[in-house]
Short mmCIF file of C-alpha atoms and ligand atoms in Angstrom, two decimals:
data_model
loop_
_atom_site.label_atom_id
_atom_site.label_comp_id
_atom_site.label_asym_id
_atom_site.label_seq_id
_atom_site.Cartn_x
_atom_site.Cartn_y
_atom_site.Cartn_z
CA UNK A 1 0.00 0.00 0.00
CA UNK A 2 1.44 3.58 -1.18
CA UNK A 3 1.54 5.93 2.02
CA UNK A 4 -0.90 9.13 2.32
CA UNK A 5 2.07 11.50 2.23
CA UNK A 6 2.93 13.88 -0.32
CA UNK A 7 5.74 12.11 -2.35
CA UNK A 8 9.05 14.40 -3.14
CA UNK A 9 9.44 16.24 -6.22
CA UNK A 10 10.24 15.28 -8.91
CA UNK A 11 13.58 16.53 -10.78
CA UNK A 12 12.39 17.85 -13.93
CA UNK A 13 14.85 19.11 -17.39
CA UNK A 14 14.11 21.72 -19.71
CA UNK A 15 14.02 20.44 -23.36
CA UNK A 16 13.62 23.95 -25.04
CA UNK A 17 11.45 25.39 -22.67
CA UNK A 18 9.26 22.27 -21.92
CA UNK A 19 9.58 20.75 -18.73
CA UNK A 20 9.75 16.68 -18.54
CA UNK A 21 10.45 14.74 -15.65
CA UNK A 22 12.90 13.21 -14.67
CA UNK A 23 11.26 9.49 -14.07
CA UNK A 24 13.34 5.96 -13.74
CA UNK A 25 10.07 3.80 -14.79
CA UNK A 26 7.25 3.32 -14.88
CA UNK A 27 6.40 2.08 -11.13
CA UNK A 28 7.77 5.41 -10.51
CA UNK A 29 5.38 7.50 -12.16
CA UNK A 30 2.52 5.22 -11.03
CA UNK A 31 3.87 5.21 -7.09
CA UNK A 32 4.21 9.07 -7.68
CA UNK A 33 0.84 9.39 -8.91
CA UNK A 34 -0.77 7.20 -6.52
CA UNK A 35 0.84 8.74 -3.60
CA UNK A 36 -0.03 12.35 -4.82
CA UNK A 37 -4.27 10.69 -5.23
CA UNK A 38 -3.81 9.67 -1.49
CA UNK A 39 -2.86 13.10 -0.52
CA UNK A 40 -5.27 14.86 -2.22
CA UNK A 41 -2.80 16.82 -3.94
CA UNK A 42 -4.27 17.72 -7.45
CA UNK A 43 -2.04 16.59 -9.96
CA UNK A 44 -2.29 17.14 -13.80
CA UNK A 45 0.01 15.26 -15.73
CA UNK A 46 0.81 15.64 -19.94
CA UNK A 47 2.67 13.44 -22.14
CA UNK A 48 5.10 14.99 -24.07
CA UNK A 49 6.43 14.21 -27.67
CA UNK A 50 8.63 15.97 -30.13
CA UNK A 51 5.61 17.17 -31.97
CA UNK A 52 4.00 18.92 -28.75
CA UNK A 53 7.26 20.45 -28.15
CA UNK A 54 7.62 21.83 -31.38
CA UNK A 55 4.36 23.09 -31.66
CA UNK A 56 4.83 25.05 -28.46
CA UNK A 57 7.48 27.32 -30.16
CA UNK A 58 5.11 28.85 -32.37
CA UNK A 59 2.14 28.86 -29.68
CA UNK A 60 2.45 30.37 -26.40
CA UNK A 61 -0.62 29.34 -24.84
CA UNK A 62 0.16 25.66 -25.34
CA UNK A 63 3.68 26.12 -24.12
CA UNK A 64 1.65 27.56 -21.00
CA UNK A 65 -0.52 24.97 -20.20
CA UNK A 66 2.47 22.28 -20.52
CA UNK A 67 4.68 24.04 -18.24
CA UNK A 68 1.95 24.37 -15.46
CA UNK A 69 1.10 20.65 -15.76
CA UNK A 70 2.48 18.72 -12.40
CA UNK A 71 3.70 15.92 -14.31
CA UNK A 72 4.98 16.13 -17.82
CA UNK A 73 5.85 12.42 -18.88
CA UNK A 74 7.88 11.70 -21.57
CA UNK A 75 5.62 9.76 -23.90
CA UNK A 76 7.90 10.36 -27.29
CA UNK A 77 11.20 8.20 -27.45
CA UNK A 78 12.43 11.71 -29.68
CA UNK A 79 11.91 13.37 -26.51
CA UNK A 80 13.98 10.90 -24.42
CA UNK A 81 16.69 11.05 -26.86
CA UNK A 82 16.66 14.99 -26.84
CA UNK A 83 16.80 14.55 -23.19
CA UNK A 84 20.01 12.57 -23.31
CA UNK A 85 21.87 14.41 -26.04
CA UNK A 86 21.18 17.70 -24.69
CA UNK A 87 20.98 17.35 -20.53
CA UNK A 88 22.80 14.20 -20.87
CA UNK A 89 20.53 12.85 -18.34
CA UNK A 90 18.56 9.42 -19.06
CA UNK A 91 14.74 9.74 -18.83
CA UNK A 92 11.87 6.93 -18.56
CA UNK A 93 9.88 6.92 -21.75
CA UNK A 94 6.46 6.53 -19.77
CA UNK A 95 4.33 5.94 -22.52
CA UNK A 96 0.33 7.47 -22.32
CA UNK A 97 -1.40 4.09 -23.36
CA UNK A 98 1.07 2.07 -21.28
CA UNK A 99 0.81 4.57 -18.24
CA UNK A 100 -3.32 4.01 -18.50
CA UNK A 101 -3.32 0.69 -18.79
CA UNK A 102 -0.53 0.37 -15.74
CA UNK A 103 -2.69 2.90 -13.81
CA UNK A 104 -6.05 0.41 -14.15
CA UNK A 105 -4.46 -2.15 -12.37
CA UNK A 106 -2.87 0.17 -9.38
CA UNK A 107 -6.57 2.01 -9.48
CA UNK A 108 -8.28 -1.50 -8.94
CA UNK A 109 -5.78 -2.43 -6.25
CA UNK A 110 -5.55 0.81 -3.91
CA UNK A 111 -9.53 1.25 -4.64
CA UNK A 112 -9.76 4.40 -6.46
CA UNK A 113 -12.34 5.03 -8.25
CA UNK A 114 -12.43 6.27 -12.17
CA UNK A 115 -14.16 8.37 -14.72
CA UNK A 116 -13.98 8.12 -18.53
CA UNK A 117 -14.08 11.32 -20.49
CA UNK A 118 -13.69 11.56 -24.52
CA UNK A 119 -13.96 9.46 -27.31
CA UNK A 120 -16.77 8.20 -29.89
CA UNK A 121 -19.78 6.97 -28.33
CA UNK A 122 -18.65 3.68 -29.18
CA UNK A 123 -15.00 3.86 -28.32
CA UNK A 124 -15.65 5.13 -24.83
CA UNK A 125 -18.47 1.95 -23.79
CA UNK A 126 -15.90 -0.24 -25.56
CA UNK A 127 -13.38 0.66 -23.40
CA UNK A 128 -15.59 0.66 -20.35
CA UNK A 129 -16.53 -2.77 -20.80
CA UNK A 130 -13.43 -4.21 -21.84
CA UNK A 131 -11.66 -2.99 -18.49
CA UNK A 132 -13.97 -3.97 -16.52
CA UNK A 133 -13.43 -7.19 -18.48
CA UNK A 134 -10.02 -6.93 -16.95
CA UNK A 135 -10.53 -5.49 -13.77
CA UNK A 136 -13.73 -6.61 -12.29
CA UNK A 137 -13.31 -5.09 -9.22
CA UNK A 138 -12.03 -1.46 -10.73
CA UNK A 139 -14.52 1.42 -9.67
CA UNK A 140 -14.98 2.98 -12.81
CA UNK A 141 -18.24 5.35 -11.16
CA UNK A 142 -18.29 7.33 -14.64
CA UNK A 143 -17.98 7.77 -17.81
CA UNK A 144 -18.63 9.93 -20.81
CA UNK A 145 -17.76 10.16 -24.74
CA UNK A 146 -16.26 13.34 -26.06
CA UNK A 147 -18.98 14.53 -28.73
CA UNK A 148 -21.39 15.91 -25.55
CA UNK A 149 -23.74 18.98 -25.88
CA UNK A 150 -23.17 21.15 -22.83
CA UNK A 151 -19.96 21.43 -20.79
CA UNK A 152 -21.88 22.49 -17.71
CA UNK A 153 -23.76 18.87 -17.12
CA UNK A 154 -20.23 16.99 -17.96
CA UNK A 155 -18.50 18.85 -15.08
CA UNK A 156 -21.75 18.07 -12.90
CA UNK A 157 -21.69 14.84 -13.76
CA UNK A 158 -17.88 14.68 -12.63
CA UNK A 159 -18.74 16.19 -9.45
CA UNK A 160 -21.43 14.15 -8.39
CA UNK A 161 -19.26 10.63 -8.77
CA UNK A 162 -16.05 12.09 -7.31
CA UNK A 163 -13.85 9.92 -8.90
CA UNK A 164 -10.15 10.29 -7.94
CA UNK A 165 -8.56 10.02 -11.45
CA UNK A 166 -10.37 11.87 -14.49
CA UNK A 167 -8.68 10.41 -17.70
CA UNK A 168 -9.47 12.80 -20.83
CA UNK A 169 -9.52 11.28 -24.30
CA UNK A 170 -10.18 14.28 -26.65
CA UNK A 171 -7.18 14.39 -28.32
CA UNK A 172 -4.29 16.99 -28.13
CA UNK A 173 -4.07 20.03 -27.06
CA UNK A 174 -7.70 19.91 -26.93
CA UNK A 175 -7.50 17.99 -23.84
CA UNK A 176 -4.94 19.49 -21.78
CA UNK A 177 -6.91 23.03 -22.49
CA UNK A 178 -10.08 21.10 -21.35
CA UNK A 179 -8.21 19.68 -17.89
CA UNK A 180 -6.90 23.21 -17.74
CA UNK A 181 -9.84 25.13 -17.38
CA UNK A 182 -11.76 22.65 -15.79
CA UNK A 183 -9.22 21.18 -12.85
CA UNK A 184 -10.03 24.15 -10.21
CA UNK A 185 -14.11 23.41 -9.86
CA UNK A 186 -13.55 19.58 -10.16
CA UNK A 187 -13.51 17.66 -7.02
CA UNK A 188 -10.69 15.48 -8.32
CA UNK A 189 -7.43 14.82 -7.35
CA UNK A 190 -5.55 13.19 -10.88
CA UNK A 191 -6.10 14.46 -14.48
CA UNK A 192 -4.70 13.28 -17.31
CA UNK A 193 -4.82 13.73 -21.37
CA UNK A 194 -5.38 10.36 -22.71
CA UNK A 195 -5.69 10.65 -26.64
CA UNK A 196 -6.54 7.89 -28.34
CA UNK A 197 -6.01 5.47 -25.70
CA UNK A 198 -9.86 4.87 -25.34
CA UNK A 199 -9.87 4.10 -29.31
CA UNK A 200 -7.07 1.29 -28.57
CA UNK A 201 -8.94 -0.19 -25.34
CA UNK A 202 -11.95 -0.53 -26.97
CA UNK A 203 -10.73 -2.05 -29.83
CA UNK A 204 -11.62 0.52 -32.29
CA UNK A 205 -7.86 1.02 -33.50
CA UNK A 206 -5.19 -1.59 -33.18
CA UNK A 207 -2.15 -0.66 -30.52
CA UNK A 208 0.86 -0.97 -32.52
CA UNK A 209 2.51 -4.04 -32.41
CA UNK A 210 5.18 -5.05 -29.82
CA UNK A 211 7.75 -4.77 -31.75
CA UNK A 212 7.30 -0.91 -32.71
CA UNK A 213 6.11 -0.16 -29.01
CA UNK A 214 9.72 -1.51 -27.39
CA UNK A 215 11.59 0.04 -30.28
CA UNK A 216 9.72 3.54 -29.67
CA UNK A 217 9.05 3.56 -33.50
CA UNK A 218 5.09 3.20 -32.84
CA UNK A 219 4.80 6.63 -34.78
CA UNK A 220 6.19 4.32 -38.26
CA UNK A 221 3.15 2.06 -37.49
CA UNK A 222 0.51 4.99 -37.14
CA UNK A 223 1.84 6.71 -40.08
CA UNK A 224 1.79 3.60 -42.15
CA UNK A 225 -1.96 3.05 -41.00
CA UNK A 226 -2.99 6.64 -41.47
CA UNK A 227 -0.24 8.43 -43.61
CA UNK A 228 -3.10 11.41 -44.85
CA UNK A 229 -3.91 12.15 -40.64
CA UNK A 230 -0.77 11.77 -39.51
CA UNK A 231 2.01 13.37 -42.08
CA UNK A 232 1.70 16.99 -40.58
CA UNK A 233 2.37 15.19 -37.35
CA UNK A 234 5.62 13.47 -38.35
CA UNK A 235 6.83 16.72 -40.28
CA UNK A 236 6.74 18.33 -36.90
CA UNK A 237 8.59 15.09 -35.78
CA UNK A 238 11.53 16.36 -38.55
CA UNK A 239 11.76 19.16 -37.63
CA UNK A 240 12.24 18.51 -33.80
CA UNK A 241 14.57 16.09 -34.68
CA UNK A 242 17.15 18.70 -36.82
CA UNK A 243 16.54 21.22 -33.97
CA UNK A 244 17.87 18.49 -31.77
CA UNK A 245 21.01 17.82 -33.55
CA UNK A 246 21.60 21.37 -34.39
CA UNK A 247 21.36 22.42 -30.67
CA UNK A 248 24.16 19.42 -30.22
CA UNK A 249 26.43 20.45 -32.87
CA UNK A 250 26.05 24.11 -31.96
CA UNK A 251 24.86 24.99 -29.22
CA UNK A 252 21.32 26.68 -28.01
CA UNK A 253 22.22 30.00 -29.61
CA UNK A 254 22.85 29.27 -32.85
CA UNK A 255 20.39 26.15 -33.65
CA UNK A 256 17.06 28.02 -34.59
N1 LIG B 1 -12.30 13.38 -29.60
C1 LIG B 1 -13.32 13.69 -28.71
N2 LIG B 1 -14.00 14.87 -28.85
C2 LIG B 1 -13.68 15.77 -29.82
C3 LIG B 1 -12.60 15.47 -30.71
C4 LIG B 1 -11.91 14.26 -30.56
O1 LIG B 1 -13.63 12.92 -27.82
O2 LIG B 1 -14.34 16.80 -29.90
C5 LIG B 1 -11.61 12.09 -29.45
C6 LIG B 1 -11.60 11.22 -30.68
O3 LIG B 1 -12.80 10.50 -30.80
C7 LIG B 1 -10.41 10.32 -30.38
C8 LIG B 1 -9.47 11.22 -29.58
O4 LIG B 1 -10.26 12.35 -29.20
O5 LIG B 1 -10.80 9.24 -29.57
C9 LIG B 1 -8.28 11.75 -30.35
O6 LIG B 1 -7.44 10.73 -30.69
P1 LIG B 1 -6.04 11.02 -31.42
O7 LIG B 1 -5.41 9.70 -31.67
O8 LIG B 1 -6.24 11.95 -32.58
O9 LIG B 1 -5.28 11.84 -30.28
P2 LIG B 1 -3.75 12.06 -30.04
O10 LIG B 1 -3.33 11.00 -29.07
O11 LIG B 1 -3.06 11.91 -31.34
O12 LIG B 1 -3.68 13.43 -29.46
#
């Protein structure tokens, strides 16, 4: 059982003015999260990738929301390499799906109960059922797809099943905004941006396949599914990817 006490800080680098944290595993993350839940400290956490980061140069208020997040996890392997060339420290790639999935099992253990935000209609039941599939004894006290009519009866909703850990599948930045105007009147203590993560648990859209997930090239597979949705996606990818090696070569200043 994780303790009720507020868990240290954790170390955090600055890739480019984006904070990530500095995490060993995933147990870490998931103890850190837990033990923040049991505190009651709110606790907002973000994945970041290469393209988020990127995207964040050009638009401030996105750059905003992930620096105030409490927990930026590196869910991009371009990210963890960034981390390494340029801090030279080695960071956890703590993967949104993964973290979710890991998260299910801790929630049904410690008893904390979950709601389900975003998604299809049929994506976000899918999911529903097939965790509780999983976890029969996880307390998931709510749920709702992302295509809903008015934001006021949502947040009501929320309220009235006080779940401990609000998951928000709406895609990004969509989502963080959402968790970001929302997190102050919402008597919940973790938030997180989820994605697509509901589309993959329910079934909708296949995870990519071992093989791409331990090799961090999961972004190949997606962009082989879907090359027309995901192209602008990868081009920001690029272009992380030369600012990367430009900053190595030479130095912050120069590498624009
Ligand atoms: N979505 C939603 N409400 C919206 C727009 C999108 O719930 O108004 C959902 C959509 O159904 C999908 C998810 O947000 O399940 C976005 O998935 P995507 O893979 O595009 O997100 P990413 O992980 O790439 O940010």
């Amino acid at each position: 059982m994780i303790e009720d006490t507020v868990p240290p800080k954790i170390e955090k680098l600055d890739i480019f003015g984006v904070p990530l944290a500095k995490l060993d595993s995933f147990a870490h993350a998931e103890d850190y999260i837990v033990s923040r839940i049991k505190a009651k400290e709110k606790t907002f956490c973000v994945a970041i990738n290469p393209e988020k980061t990127y995207l964040s140069f050009s638009d401030a208020k996105l750059k905003e929301v992930l620096n105030q997040a409490d927990l930026q996890i590196c869910d991009g392997v371009g990210s963890a390499i960034a981390a390494r060339w340029l801090t030279g420290n080695k960071v956890a790639r703590v993967t949104g799906v993964q973290l979710f999935l890991n998260l299910m099992t801790r929630a049904e253990r410690e008893n904390l109960k979950v709601f389900l935000l975003g998604a299809s209609p049929d994506a976000n039941e899918g999911a529903y059922n097939n965790l509780l599939k999983k976890h029969p004894k996880l307390q998931i006290v709510g749920r709702q797809h992302g295509y809903y009519e008015d934001e006021n009866t949502v947040v009501e909703h929320i309220n009235n099943v006080k779940p401990d850990m609000l998951f928000v599948a709406m895609g990004s930045p969509r989502q963080e905004y959402w968790i970001k105007s929302h997190m102050e009147n919402l008597d919940v203590s973790y938030f997180m941006g989820v994605g697509g993560t509901f589309d993959v648990v329910s079934g909708k859209v296949k995870w990519a396949p071992k093989f791409y997930r331990k090799t961090g090239t999961e972004f190949l597979y997606r962009f082989a599914c879907e090359p027309r949705k995901r192209w602008r996606r990868e081009l920001l990818r690029l272009k992380f990817g030369l600012k990367v090696i430009k900053t190595k070569i030479f130095g912050p200043d120069k590498a624009i």
